Amino acid sequence: MADKRATREAYGKVLAELGTEFPNLVVMDADLSGSTKTSVFAKAFPERFFNMGIAEQNLYGTAAGLALSGKTVCASTFAMFASGRAFEIIRNSIGYTVANVKVCATHAGITVGEDGASHQTFEDIALMRTIPGMTVVNPCDGVSTEKLMRQVVEMQGPCYVRLGRASVPEFYRESDEVVLGKGNLLREGRDVTIIATGIMVSDAMEAAAELAEQGIEARVIDIHTIKPLDEDIIVKAAEETGKIVTAEEHSIIGGLGSAVAEVISRRCPVHIEMVGQMDTFGESGIPGELKEKYGMTKGAIVAAVKKVY
């Protein structure tokens, strides 16, 4: 069984490491540093950490000002409040000005669990990928989170990083290459391609193993960067397998499924099915049970593969 770690835990760890390497790095939070794990950075570099309170618009407006003054800023809160409450500030003050702010949002998707519908965001990727020039990143495990965060801090310009609450299996090794803007082939397969992002990569790998026992060889691709999207790896998969299933802990409207469909409809039309939140709100509950109820599981991916197959 693979080791498990929440991507937010990895974020907190790598932030503290980056603080030593990048003296220009400033970290900010909206009174949730214990949950977002920016508290690790705050303890190491108190003079470069700012708790802006429960005032998300102020958080990102101030982050934009600091970035335009020459700082690199990682500003965190829950995904619902970053993408929802502060969208206009992120669009106009960060996106429009091309400010060097990294919106690192945790507690995304249905696995927020008991916090309920008000905190479970399925719209954040859709919102953020519409902002011109905004890079959108959704790591699947702790190792890839650390590798991608280093590149996010090194790059210039705005970025949205989606992080989770729950612990997830570690797929990548320290020696593996994970490059911003490039998808990763995790499993070969000639019959169908499963393209997954975030925590659904784990389910996609489990689904592929189950399908192999039934004689269906599924290719699995981790798309950790939703924007800019690695179109070439998607088109190659469409050409070689002829069938695609996408899997995400996000609405099928505007997220990974939509992004992949936009590409293959232009470059290589094939049958596509989408696994994700089906245009509905969530509810309070145990994360695993919520994933089952709302169709974001290994079984849902297997069923979608059989539908296209």
PDB file of C-alpha atoms in Angstrom, residues 136-272:
ATOM      1  CA  VAL A 136      -3.957  26.318 -13.138  1.00  0.00           C
ATOM      2  CA  VAL A 137      -2.345  23.407 -11.269  1.00  0.00           C
ATOM      3  CA  ASN A 138      -3.996  20.428  -9.533  1.00  0.00           C
ATOM      4  CA  PRO A 139      -1.407  17.972  -8.112  1.00  0.00           C
ATOM      5  CA  CYS A 140      -2.376  14.369  -7.377  1.00  0.00           C
ATOM      6  CA  ASP A 141      -0.022  13.619  -4.477  1.00  0.00           C
ATOM      7  CA  GLY A 142       2.526  15.050  -2.059  1.00  0.00           C
ATOM      8  CA  VAL A 143       5.622  14.464  -4.189  1.00  0.00           C
ATOM      9  CA  SER A 144       4.146  16.134  -7.268  1.00  0.00           C
ATOM     10  CA  THR A 145       2.861  18.987  -5.085  1.00  0.00           C
ATOM     11  CA  GLU A 146       6.376  19.710  -3.869  1.00  0.00           C
ATOM     12  CA  LYS A 147       7.886  19.475  -7.352  1.00  0.00           C
ATOM     13  CA  LEU A 148       5.207  21.657  -8.937  1.00  0.00           C
ATOM     14  CA  MET A 149       5.233  24.258  -6.154  1.00  0.00           C
ATOM     15  CA  ARG A 150       8.944  24.833  -6.725  1.00  0.00           C
ATOM     16  CA  GLN A 151       8.236  25.561 -10.386  1.00  0.00           C
ATOM     17  CA  VAL A 152       5.225  27.723  -9.516  1.00  0.00           C
ATOM     18  CA  VAL A 153       7.349  29.903  -7.230  1.00  0.00           C
ATOM     19  CA  GLU A 154      10.137  30.126  -9.817  1.00  0.00           C
ATOM     20  CA  MET A 155       7.790  31.146 -12.664  1.00  0.00           C
ATOM     21  CA  GLN A 156       6.623  34.716 -13.140  1.00  0.00           C
ATOM     22  CA  GLY A 157       2.930  35.570 -13.180  1.00  0.00           C
ATOM     23  CA  PRO A 158      -0.317  34.457 -11.559  1.00  0.00           C
ATOM     24  CA  CYS A 159      -1.066  30.831 -10.748  1.00  0.00           C
ATOM     25  CA  TYR A 160      -3.901  28.917  -9.096  1.00  0.00           C
ATOM     26  CA  VAL A 161      -2.830  25.793  -7.187  1.00  0.00           C
ATOM     27  CA  ARG A 162      -5.617  23.434  -6.047  1.00  0.00           C
ATOM     28  CA  LEU A 163      -4.887  21.417  -2.902  1.00  0.00           C
ATOM     29  CA  GLY A 164      -6.901  18.892  -0.887  1.00  0.00           C
ATOM     30  CA  ARG A 165      -7.838  18.215   2.710  1.00  0.00           C
ATOM     31  CA  ALA A 166      -7.668  14.414   2.812  1.00  0.00           C
ATOM     32  CA  SER A 167      -4.606  12.179   2.628  1.00  0.00           C
ATOM     33  CA  VAL A 168      -4.049  10.543  -0.761  1.00  0.00           C
ATOM     34  CA  PRO A 169      -1.649   7.818  -1.985  1.00  0.00           C
ATOM     35  CA  GLU A 170       1.836   8.846  -3.121  1.00  0.00           C
ATOM     36  CA  PHE A 171       2.345   7.782  -6.745  1.00  0.00           C
ATOM     37  CA  TYR A 172       5.407   9.731  -7.700  1.00  0.00           C
ATOM     38  CA  ARG A 173       8.930   9.086  -6.487  1.00  0.00           C
ATOM     39  CA  GLU A 174      11.494  11.790  -5.812  1.00  0.00           C
ATOM     40  CA  SER A 175      13.348  10.681  -8.940  1.00  0.00           C
ATOM     41  CA  ASP A 176      10.293  11.129 -11.216  1.00  0.00           C
ATOM     42  CA  GLU A 177      10.024  14.106 -13.521  1.00  0.00           C
ATOM     43  CA  VAL A 178       6.975  16.309 -13.039  1.00  0.00           C
ATOM     44  CA  VAL A 179       7.019  19.384 -15.258  1.00  0.00           C
ATOM     45  CA  LEU A 180       4.574  22.279 -15.184  1.00  0.00           C
ATOM     46  CA  GLY A 181       2.420  22.175 -18.323  1.00  0.00           C
ATOM     47  CA  LYS A 182       3.292  18.566 -19.241  1.00  0.00           C
ATOM     48  CA  GLY A 183       1.013  15.586 -18.553  1.00  0.00           C
ATOM     49  CA  ASN A 184       2.478  12.377 -17.129  1.00  0.00           C
ATOM     50  CA  LEU A 185       1.833   8.917 -18.551  1.00  0.00           C
ATOM     51  CA  LEU A 186       1.372   6.675 -15.494  1.00  0.00           C
ATOM     52  CA  ARG A 187       0.227   3.482 -17.212  1.00  0.00           C
ATOM     53  CA  GLU A 188       0.364   2.216 -20.787  1.00  0.00           C
ATOM     54  CA  GLY A 189      -2.783   0.965 -22.505  1.00  0.00           C
ATOM     55  CA  ARG A 190      -4.103   0.591 -26.039  1.00  0.00           C
ATOM     56  CA  ASP A 191      -7.865   0.140 -25.554  1.00  0.00           C
ATOM     57  CA  VAL A 192      -8.958   3.343 -23.814  1.00  0.00           C
ATOM     58  CA  THR A 193      -7.397   6.356 -22.088  1.00  0.00           C
ATOM     59  CA  ILE A 194      -8.297   7.585 -18.604  1.00  0.00           C
ATOM     60  CA  ILE A 195      -7.234  11.192 -18.125  1.00  0.00           C
ATOM     61  CA  ALA A 196      -7.365  12.199 -14.473  1.00  0.00           C
ATOM     62  CA  THR A 197      -6.384  15.105 -12.256  1.00  0.00           C
ATOM     63  CA  GLY A 198      -5.920  15.655  -8.532  1.00  0.00           C
ATOM     64  CA  ILE A 199      -7.157  12.994  -6.128  1.00  0.00           C
ATOM     65  CA  MET A 200      -8.924  11.128  -8.958  1.00  0.00           C
ATOM     66  CA  VAL A 201      -5.565   9.934 -10.283  1.00  0.00           C
ATOM     67  CA  SER A 202      -5.555   7.354  -7.488  1.00  0.00           C
ATOM     68  CA  ASP A 203      -9.013   6.115  -8.506  1.00  0.00           C
ATOM     69  CA  ALA A 204      -7.967   6.059 -12.153  1.00  0.00           C
ATOM     70  CA  MET A 205      -5.013   3.796 -11.411  1.00  0.00           C
ATOM     71  CA  GLU A 206      -7.192   1.451  -9.373  1.00  0.00           C
ATOM     72  CA  ALA A 207      -9.794   1.396 -12.141  1.00  0.00           C
ATOM     73  CA  ALA A 208      -7.142   0.554 -14.729  1.00  0.00           C
ATOM     74  CA  ALA A 209      -5.935  -2.374 -12.630  1.00  0.00           C
ATOM     75  CA  GLU A 210      -9.497  -3.703 -12.326  1.00  0.00           C
ATOM     76  CA  LEU A 211     -10.125  -3.263 -16.052  1.00  0.00           C
ATOM     77  CA  ALA A 212      -6.926  -5.151 -16.888  1.00  0.00           C
ATOM     78  CA  GLU A 213      -8.308  -8.167 -15.045  1.00  0.00           C
ATOM     79  CA  GLN A 214     -11.282  -7.982 -17.406  1.00  0.00           C
ATOM     80  CA  GLY A 215      -9.121  -7.794 -20.519  1.00  0.00           C
ATOM     81  CA  ILE A 216      -9.319  -4.028 -21.082  1.00  0.00           C
ATOM     82  CA  GLU A 217      -5.967  -2.233 -21.165  1.00  0.00           C
ATOM     83  CA  ALA A 218      -6.444   1.363 -20.033  1.00  0.00           C
ATOM     84  CA  ARG A 219      -3.848   4.063 -20.472  1.00  0.00           C
ATOM     85  CA  VAL A 220      -3.710   6.471 -17.503  1.00  0.00           C
ATOM     86  CA  ILE A 221      -2.543  10.073 -17.792  1.00  0.00           C
ATOM     87  CA  ASP A 222      -2.115  12.533 -14.937  1.00  0.00           C
ATOM     88  CA  ILE A 223      -2.969  16.050 -16.085  1.00  0.00           C
ATOM     89  CA  HIS A 224      -1.686  18.062 -13.132  1.00  0.00           C
ATOM     90  CA  THR A 225      -1.611  21.307 -15.125  1.00  0.00           C
ATOM     91  CA  ILE A 226      -5.062  22.188 -16.414  1.00  0.00           C
ATOM     92  CA  LYS A 227      -3.784  25.408 -17.975  1.00  0.00           C
ATOM     93  CA  PRO A 228      -1.648  25.541 -20.029  1.00  0.00           C
ATOM     94  CA  LEU A 229      -2.952  22.129 -21.082  1.00  0.00           C
ATOM     95  CA  ASP A 230      -0.659  19.493 -22.595  1.00  0.00           C
ATOM     96  CA  GLU A 231      -2.617  19.068 -25.811  1.00  0.00           C
ATOM     97  CA  ASP A 232      -0.095  16.766 -27.462  1.00  0.00           C
ATOM     98  CA  ILE A 233      -0.339  13.966 -24.867  1.00  0.00           C
ATOM     99  CA  ILE A 234      -4.155  14.145 -25.085  1.00  0.00           C
ATOM    100  CA  VAL A 235      -4.299  14.082 -28.890  1.00  0.00           C
ATOM    101  CA  LYS A 236      -1.787  11.212 -29.035  1.00  0.00           C
ATOM    102  CA  ALA A 237      -3.964   9.227 -26.615  1.00  0.00           C
ATOM    103  CA  ALA A 238      -7.103   9.976 -28.638  1.00  0.00           C
ATOM    104  CA  GLU A 239      -5.408   8.862 -31.859  1.00  0.00           C
ATOM    105  CA  GLU A 240      -3.954   5.677 -30.390  1.00  0.00           C
ATOM    106  CA  THR A 241      -6.824   4.471 -28.177  1.00  0.00           C
ATOM    107  CA  GLY A 242      -9.840   6.131 -29.803  1.00  0.00           C
ATOM    108  CA  LYS A 243     -11.743   6.462 -26.508  1.00  0.00           C
ATOM    109  CA  ILE A 244     -11.294   8.816 -23.551  1.00  0.00           C
ATOM    110  CA  VAL A 245     -12.661   9.001 -20.005  1.00  0.00           C
ATOM    111  CA  THR A 246     -11.862  12.021 -17.839  1.00  0.00           C
ATOM    112  CA  ALA A 247     -11.947  11.934 -14.039  1.00  0.00           C
ATOM    113  CA  GLU A 248     -11.926  14.898 -11.670  1.00  0.00           C
ATOM    114  CA  GLU A 249     -13.141  15.952  -8.224  1.00  0.00           C
ATOM    115  CA  HIS A 250     -14.771  18.983  -9.829  1.00  0.00           C
ATOM    116  CA  SER A 251     -17.827  19.786 -11.897  1.00  0.00           C
ATOM    117  CA  ILE A 252     -17.776  18.217 -15.330  1.00  0.00           C
ATOM    118  CA  ILE A 253     -18.748  21.700 -16.511  1.00  0.00           C
ATOM    119  CA  GLY A 254     -15.678  23.826 -17.098  1.00  0.00           C
ATOM    120  CA  GLY A 255     -13.060  21.584 -15.515  1.00  0.00           C
ATOM    121  CA  LEU A 256     -10.713  18.895 -16.837  1.00  0.00           C
ATOM    122  CA  GLY A 257     -13.444  17.154 -18.839  1.00  0.00           C
ATOM    123  CA  SER A 258     -14.370  20.371 -20.600  1.00  0.00           C
ATOM    124  CA  ALA A 259     -10.727  21.251 -21.251  1.00  0.00           C
ATOM    125  CA  VAL A 260     -10.018  17.822 -22.782  1.00  0.00           C
ATOM    126  CA  ALA A 261     -13.222  17.935 -24.854  1.00  0.00           C
ATOM    127  CA  GLU A 262     -12.226  21.339 -26.223  1.00  0.00           C
ATOM    128  CA  VAL A 263      -8.950  19.888 -27.457  1.00  0.00           C
ATOM    129  CA  ILE A 264     -10.177  16.645 -28.991  1.00  0.00           C
ATOM    130  CA  SER A 265     -13.198  18.288 -30.637  1.00  0.00           C
ATOM    131  CA  ARG A 266     -10.726  20.482 -32.547  1.00  0.00           C
ATOM    132  CA  ARG A 267      -7.908  18.065 -33.195  1.00  0.00           C
ATOM    133  CA  CYS A 268      -9.095  14.448 -32.954  1.00  0.00           C
ATOM    134  CA  PRO A 269     -12.817  13.854 -32.257  1.00  0.00           C
ATOM    135  CA  VAL A 270     -13.392  10.606 -30.341  1.00  0.00           C
ATOM    136  CA  HIS A 271     -15.973   9.279 -27.875  1.00  0.00           C
ATOM    137  CA  ILE A 272     -15.481  10.886 -24.445  1.00  0.00           C
TER     138      ILE A 272
END
